mmCIF file of C-alpha atoms in Angstrom:
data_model
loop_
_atom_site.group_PDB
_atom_site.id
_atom_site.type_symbol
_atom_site.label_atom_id
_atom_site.label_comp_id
_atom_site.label_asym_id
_atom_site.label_seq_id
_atom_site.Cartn_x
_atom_site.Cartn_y
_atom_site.Cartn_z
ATOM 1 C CA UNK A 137 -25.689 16.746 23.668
ATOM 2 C CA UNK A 138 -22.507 14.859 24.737
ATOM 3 C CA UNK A 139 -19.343 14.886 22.598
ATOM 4 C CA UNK A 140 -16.633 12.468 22.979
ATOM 5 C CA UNK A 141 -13.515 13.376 21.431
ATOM 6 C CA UNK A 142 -10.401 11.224 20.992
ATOM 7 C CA UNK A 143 -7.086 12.520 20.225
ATOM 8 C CA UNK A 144 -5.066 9.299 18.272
ATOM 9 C CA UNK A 145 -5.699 9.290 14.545
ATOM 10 C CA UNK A 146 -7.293 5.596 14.662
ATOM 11 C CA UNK A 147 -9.178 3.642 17.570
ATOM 12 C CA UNK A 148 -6.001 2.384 20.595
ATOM 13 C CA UNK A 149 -7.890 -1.345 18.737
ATOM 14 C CA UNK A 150 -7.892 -0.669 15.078
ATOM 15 C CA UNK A 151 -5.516 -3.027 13.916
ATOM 16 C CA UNK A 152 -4.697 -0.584 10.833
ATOM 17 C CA UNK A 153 -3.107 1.963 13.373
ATOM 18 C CA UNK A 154 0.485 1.259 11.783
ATOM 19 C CA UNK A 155 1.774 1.394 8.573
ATOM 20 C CA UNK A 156 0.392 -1.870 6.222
ATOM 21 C CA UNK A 157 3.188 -4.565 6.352
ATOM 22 C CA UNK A 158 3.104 -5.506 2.814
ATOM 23 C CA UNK A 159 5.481 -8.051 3.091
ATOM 24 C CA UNK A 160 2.707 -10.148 5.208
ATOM 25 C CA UNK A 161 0.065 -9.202 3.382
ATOM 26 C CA UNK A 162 1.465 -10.431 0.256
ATOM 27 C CA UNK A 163 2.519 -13.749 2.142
ATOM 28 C CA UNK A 164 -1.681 -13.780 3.444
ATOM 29 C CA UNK A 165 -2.640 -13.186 -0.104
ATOM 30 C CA UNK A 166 -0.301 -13.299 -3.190
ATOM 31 C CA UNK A 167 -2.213 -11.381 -5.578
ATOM 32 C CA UNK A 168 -1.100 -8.099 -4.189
ATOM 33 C CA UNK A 169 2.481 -9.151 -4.487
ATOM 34 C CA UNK A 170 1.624 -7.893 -8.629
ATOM 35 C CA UNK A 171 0.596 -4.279 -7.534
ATOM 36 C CA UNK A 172 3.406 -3.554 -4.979
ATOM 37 C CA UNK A 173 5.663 -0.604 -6.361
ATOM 38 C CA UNK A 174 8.048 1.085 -3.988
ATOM 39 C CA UNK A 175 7.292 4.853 -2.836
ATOM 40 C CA UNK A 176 10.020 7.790 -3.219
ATOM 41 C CA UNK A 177 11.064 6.498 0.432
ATOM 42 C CA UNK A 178 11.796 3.468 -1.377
ATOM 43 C CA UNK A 179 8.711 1.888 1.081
ATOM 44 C CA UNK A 180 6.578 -1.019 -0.466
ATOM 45 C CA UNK A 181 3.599 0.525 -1.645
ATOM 46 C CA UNK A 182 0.657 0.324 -4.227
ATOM 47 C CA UNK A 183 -0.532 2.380 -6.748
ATOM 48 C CA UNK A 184 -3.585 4.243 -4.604
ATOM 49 C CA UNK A 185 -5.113 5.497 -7.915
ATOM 50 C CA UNK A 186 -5.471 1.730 -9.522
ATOM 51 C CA UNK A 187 -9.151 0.528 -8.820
ATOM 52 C CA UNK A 188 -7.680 -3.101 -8.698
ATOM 53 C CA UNK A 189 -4.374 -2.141 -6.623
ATOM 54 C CA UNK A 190 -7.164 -0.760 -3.749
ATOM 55 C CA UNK A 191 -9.278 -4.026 -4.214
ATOM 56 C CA UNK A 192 -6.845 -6.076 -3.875
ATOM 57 C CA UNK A 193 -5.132 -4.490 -0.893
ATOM 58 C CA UNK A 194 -8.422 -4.577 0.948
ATOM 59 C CA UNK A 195 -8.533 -8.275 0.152
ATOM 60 C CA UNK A 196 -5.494 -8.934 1.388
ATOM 61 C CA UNK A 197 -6.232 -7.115 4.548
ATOM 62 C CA UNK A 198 -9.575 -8.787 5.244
ATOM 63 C CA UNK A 199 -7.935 -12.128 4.688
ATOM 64 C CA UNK A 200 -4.563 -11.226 7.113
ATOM 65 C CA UNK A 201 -6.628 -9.492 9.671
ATOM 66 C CA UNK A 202 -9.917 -10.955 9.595
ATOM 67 C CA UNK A 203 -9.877 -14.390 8.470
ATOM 68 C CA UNK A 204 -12.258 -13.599 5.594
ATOM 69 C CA UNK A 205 -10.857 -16.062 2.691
ATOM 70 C CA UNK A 206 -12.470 -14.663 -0.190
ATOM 71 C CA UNK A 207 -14.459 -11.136 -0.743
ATOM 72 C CA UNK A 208 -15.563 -10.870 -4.296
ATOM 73 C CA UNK A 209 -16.663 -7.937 -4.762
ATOM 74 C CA UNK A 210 -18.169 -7.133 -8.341
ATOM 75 C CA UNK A 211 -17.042 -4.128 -10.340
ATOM 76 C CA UNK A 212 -18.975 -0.873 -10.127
ATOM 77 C CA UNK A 213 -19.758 -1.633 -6.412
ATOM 78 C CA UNK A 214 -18.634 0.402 -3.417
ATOM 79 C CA UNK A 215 -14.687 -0.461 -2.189
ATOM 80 C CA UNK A 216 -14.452 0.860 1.287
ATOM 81 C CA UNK A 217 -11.532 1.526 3.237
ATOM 82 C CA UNK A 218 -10.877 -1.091 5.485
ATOM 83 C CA UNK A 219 -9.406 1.133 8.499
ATOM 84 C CA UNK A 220 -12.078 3.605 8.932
ATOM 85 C CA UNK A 221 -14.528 1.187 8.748
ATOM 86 C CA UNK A 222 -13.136 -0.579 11.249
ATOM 87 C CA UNK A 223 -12.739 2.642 13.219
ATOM 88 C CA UNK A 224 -16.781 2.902 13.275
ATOM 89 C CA UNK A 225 -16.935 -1.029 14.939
ATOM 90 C CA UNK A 226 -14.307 0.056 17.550
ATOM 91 C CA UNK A 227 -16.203 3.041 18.844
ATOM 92 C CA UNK A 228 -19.890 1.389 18.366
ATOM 93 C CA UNK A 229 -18.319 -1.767 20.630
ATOM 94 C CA UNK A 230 -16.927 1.037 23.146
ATOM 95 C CA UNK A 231 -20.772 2.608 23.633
ATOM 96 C CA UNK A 232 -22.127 -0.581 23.947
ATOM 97 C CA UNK A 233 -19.386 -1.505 26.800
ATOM 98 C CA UNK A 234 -21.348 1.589 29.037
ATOM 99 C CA UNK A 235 -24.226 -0.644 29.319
ATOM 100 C CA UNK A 236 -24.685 -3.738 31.287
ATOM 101 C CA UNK A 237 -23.016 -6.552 29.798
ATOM 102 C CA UNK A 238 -25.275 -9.138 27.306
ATOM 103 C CA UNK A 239 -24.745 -12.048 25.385
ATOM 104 C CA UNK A 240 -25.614 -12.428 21.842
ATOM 105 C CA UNK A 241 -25.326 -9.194 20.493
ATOM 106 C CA UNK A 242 -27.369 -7.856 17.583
ATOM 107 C CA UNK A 243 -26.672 -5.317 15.508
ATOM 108 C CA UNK A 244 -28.601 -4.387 12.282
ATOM 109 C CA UNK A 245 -26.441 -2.717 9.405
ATOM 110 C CA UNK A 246 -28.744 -0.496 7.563
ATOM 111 C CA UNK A 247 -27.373 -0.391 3.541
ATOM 112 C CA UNK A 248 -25.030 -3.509 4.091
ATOM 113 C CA UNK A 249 -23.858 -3.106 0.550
ATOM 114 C CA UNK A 250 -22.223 -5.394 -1.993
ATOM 115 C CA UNK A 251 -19.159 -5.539 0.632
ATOM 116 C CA UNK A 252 -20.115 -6.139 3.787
ATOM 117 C CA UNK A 253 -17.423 -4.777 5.460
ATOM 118 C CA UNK A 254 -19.400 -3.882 8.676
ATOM 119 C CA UNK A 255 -20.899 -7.460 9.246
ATOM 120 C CA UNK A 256 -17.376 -8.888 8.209
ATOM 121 C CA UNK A 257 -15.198 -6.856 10.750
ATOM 122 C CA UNK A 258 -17.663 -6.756 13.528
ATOM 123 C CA UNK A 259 -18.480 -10.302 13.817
ATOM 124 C CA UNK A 260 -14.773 -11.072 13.616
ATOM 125 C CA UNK A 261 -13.618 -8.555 16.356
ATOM 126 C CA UNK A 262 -16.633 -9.172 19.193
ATOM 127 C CA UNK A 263 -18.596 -11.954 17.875
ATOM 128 C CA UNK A 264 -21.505 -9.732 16.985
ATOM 129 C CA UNK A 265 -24.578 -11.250 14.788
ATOM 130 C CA UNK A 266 -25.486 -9.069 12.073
ATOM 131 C CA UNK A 267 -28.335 -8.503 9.895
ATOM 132 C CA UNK A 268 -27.649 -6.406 6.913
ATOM 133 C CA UNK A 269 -30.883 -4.225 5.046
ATOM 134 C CA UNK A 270 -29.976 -3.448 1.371
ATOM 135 C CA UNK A 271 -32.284 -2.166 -1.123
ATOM 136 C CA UNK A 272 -30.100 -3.044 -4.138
ATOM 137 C CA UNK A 273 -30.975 -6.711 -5.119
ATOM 138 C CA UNK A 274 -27.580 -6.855 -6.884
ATOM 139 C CA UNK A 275 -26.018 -5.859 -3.907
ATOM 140 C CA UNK A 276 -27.867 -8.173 -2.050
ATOM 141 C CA UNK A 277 -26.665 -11.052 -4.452
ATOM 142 C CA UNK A 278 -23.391 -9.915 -4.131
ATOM 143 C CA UNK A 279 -23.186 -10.176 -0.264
ATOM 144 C CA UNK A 280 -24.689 -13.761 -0.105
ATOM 145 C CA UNK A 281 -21.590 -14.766 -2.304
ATOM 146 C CA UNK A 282 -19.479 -13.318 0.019
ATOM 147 C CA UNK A 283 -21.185 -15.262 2.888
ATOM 148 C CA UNK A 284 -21.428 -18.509 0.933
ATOM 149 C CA UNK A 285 -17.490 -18.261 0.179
ATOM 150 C CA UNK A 286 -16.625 -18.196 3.752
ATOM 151 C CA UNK A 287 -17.545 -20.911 5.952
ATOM 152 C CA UNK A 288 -19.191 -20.131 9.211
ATOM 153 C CA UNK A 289 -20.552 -16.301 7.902
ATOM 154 C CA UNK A 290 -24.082 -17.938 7.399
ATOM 155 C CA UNK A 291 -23.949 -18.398 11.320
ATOM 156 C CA UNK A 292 -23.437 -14.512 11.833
ATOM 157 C CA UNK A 293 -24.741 -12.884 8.805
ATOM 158 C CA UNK A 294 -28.287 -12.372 7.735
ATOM 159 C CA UNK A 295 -29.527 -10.376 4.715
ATOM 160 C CA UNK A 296 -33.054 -8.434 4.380
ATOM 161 C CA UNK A 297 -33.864 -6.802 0.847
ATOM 162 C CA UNK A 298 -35.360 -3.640 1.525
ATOM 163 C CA UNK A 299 -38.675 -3.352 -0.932
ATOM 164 C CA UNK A 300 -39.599 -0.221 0.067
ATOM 165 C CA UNK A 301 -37.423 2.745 -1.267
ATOM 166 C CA UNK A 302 -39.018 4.821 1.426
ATOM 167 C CA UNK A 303 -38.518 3.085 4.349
ATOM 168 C CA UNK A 304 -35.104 2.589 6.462
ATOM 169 C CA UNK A 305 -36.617 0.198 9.486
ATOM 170 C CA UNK A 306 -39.995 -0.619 8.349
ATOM 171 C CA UNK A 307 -39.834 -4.102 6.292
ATOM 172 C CA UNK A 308 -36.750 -4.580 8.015
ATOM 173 C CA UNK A 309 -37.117 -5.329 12.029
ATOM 174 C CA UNK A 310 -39.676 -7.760 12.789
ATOM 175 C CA UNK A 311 -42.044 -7.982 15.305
ATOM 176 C CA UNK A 312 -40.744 -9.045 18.450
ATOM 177 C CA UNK A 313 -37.039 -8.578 17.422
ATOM 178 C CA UNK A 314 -34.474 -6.268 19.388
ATOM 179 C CA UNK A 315 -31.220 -4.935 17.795
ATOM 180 C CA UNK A 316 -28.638 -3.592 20.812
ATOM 181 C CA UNK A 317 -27.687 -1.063 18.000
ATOM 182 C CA UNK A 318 -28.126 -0.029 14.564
ATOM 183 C CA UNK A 319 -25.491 1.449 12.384
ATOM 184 C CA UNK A 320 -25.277 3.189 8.798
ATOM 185 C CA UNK A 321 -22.984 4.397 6.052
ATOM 186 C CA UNK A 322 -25.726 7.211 4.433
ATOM 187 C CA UNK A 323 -25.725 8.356 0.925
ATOM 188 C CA UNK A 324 -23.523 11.266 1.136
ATOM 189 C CA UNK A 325 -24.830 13.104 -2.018
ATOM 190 C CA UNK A 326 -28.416 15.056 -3.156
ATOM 191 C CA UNK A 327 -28.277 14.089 -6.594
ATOM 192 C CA UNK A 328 -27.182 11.470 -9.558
ATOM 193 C CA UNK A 329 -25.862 14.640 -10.912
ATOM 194 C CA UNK A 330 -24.047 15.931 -7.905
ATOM 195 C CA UNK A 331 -22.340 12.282 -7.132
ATOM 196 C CA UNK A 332 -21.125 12.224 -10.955
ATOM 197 C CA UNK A 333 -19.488 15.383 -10.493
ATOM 198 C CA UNK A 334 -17.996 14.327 -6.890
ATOM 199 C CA UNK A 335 -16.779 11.060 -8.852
ATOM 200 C CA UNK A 336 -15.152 13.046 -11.236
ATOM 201 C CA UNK A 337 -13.299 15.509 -8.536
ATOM 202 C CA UNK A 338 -12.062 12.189 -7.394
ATOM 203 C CA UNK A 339 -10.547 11.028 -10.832
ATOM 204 C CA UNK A 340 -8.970 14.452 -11.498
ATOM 205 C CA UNK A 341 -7.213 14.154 -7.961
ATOM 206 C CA UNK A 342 -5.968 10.584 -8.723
ATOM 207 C CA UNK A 343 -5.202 11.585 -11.891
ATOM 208 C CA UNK A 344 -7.257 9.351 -13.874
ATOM 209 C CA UNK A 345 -8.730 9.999 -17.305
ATOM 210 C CA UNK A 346 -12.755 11.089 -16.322
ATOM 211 C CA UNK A 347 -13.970 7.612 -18.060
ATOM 212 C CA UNK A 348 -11.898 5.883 -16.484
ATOM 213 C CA UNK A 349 -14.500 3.413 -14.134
ATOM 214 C CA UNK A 350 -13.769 3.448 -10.257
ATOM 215 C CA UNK A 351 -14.678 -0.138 -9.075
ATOM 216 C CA UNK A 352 -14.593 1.519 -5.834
ATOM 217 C CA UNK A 353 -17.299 4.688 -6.759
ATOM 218 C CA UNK A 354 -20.298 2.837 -5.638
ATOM 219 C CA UNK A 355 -23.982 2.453 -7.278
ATOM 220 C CA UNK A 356 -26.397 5.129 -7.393
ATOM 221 C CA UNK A 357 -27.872 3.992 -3.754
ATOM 222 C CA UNK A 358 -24.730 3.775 -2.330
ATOM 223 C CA UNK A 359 -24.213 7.260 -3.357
ATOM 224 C CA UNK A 360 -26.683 9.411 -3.564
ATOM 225 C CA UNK A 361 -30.870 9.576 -2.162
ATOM 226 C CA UNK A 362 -33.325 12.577 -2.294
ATOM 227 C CA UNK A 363 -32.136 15.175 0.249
ATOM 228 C CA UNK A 364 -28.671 13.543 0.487
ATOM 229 C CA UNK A 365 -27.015 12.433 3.586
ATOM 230 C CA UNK A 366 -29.290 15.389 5.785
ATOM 231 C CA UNK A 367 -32.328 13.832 4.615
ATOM 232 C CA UNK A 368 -31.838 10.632 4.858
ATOM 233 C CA UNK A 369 -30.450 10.897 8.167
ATOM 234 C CA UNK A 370 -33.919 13.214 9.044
ATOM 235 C CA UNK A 371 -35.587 10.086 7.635
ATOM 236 C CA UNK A 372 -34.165 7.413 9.582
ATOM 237 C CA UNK A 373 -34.653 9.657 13.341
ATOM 238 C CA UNK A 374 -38.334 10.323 12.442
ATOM 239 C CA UNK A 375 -38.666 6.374 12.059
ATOM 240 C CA UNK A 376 -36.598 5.305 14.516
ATOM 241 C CA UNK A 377 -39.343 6.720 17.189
ATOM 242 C CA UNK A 378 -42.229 3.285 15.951
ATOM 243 C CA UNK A 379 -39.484 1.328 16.966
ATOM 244 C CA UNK A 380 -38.082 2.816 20.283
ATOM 245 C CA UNK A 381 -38.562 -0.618 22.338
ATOM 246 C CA UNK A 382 -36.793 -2.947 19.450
ATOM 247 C CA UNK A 383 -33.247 -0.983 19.434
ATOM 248 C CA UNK A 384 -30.594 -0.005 22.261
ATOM 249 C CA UNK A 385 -28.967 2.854 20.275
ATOM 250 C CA UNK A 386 -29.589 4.219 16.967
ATOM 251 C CA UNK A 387 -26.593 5.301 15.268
ATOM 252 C CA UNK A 388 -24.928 6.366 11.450
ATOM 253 C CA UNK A 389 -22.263 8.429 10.075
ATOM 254 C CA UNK A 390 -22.518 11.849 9.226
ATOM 255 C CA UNK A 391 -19.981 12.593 6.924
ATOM 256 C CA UNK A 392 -20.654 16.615 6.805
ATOM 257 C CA UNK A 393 -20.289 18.429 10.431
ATOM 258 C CA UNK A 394 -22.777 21.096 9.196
ATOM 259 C CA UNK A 395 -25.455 18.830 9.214
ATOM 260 C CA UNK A 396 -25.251 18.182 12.670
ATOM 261 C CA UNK A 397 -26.904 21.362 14.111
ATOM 262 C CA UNK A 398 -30.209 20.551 12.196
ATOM 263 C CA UNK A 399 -30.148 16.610 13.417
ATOM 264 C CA UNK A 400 -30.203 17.283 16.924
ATOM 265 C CA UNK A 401 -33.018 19.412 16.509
ATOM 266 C CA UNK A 402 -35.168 16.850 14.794
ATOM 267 C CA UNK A 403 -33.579 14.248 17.832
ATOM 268 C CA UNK A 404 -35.016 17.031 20.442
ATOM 269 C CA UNK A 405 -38.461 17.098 18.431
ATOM 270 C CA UNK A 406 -38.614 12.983 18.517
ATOM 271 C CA UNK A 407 -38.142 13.528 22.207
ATOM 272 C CA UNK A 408 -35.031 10.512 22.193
ATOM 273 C CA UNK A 409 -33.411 10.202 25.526
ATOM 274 C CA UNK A 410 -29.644 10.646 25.226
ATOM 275 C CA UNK A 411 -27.712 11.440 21.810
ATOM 276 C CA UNK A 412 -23.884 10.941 21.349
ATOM 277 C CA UNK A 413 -21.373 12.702 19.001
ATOM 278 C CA UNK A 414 -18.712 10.297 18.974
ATOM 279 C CA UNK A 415 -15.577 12.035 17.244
ATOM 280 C CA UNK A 416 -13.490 9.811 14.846
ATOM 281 C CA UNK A 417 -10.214 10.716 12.501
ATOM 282 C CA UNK A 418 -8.238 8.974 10.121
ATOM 283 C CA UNK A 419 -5.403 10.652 9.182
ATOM 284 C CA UNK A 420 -6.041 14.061 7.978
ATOM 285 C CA UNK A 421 -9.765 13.425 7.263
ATOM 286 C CA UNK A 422 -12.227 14.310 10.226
ATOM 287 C CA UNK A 423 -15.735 11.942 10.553
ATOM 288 C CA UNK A 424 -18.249 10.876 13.322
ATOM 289 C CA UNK A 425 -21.207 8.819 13.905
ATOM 290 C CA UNK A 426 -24.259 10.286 16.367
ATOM 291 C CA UNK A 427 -26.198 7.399 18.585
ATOM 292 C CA UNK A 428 -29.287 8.836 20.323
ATOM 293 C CA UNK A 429 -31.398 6.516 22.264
ATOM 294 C CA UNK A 430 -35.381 6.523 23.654
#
């Protein structure tokens, strides 16, 4: 198993490596210029703990840094953070750079979501064509809005509702398609009951009231699956193997280091090739994605 570590706190081509320049952002897109406050450094700022401060700041930074015009994304749905997602495109375009050089790459985004936000920052920063599974026809709806709102997405983004609860790939890639790599945000939790009480940790700690809605909590597929993320992630390796010849690398997040022991020994049992750990931090917080490969 191979291990590549890097030392700075965000990808050497994440544009979110410095502080946010608000000023700009606000220029980009004045609706922020309502939720700025200034920090005890007397630095502009938003309130971290508003749902609709964090929305809006990740609009404003898709729209500044990406060229994506609108993003509506409904309430209730997942709000990810723009940097460490972009932090996952980064390190996925570095892999691919090991292998001989291609045009017209193809990556498939398994559990595209409501936002999008692989697709959207992916096709912007290498020119990658996407096609996003989801299994949450409101989610699905969701993401079409996104791609009718901005012109040219239809050209790089293509959607596939997933039917089958059961299935990750199967449904999904076609016959006679090839993907040059697949990537994945997996539900992190075991249980409806063990996400409500991670959602709830998470008010506490911004110091909201625990009814309080988070627009950016996520639905109950976003967030949770039998077996949480270890299972899924089981899942997903045992199916990857009926579809060895229609992917270059195979690759998600895992969120929770101690799973890792456990996934490369199902990788050794599906006899794959070559698996990477590729290391990843932003700020204090510690993640990584593996890739293996047949």
């Amino acid at each position: 198993m191979m291990t590549v570590r890097q030392q700075s706190p965000l990808h050497p081509r994440n544009r979110h490596r410095e502080r946010y320049d608000m000023a700009a952002l606000c220029e980009a897109y004045p609706p922020l210029d309502g939720f700025i406050i200034n920090s005890p450094a007397g630095q502009a700022t938003i309130n971290f703990s508003d749902p609709q401060a964090v929305l809006t700041l990740n609009q404003a930074l898709l729209k500044f840094h990406y060229a994506i015009q609108s993003w509506p994304l409904p309430p209730a749905f997942l709000c990810p953070p723009v940097p460490g997602r972009a932090d996952y495109i980064h390190y996925l375009a570095d892999l691919l750079a090991q292998e001989p050089q291609t045009l017209g790459t193809s990556i498939l985004d398994i559990g595209c979501g409501a936002n999008l936000i692989y697709p959207l920052i992916g096709q912007y920063e290498y020119g990658w064509r996407f096609t996003g599974s989801e299994i949450n026809e409101l989610a699905v709806n969701a993401a079409n809005k996104i791609i009718a709102a901005n012109p040219g997405l239809n050209r790089k983004i293509r959607l596939r509702r997933q039917k089958n609860p059961q299935a990750i790939f199967r449904g999904i890639i076609h016959k006679g398609e090839y993907f040059h790599a697949t990537l994945c945000n997996p539900p992190f939790h075991r249980s409806a009951e063990i996400a409500q009480a991670g959602s709830q940790r998470k008010q506490r700690n911004l110091g909201l009231d625990v009814n309080a809605q988070l627009n950016f909590g996520g639905q109950p597929q976003e967030l949770w699956c039998d077996g949480g993320e270890s299972g899924f992630i089981t899942r997903m390796i045992a199916e990857s193997i009926g579809f060895a010849r229609q992917c270059g690398w195979f690759t998600t997040l895992v969120s929770r280091k101690e799973n890792l022991p456990a996934l490369y020994t199902h990788l050794k049992r599906a006899n794959v090739r070559e698996v990477k750990t590729v290391a990843m931090a932003q700020g204090q917080k510690q993640s990584r994605f593996i890739a293996w490969r047949f």
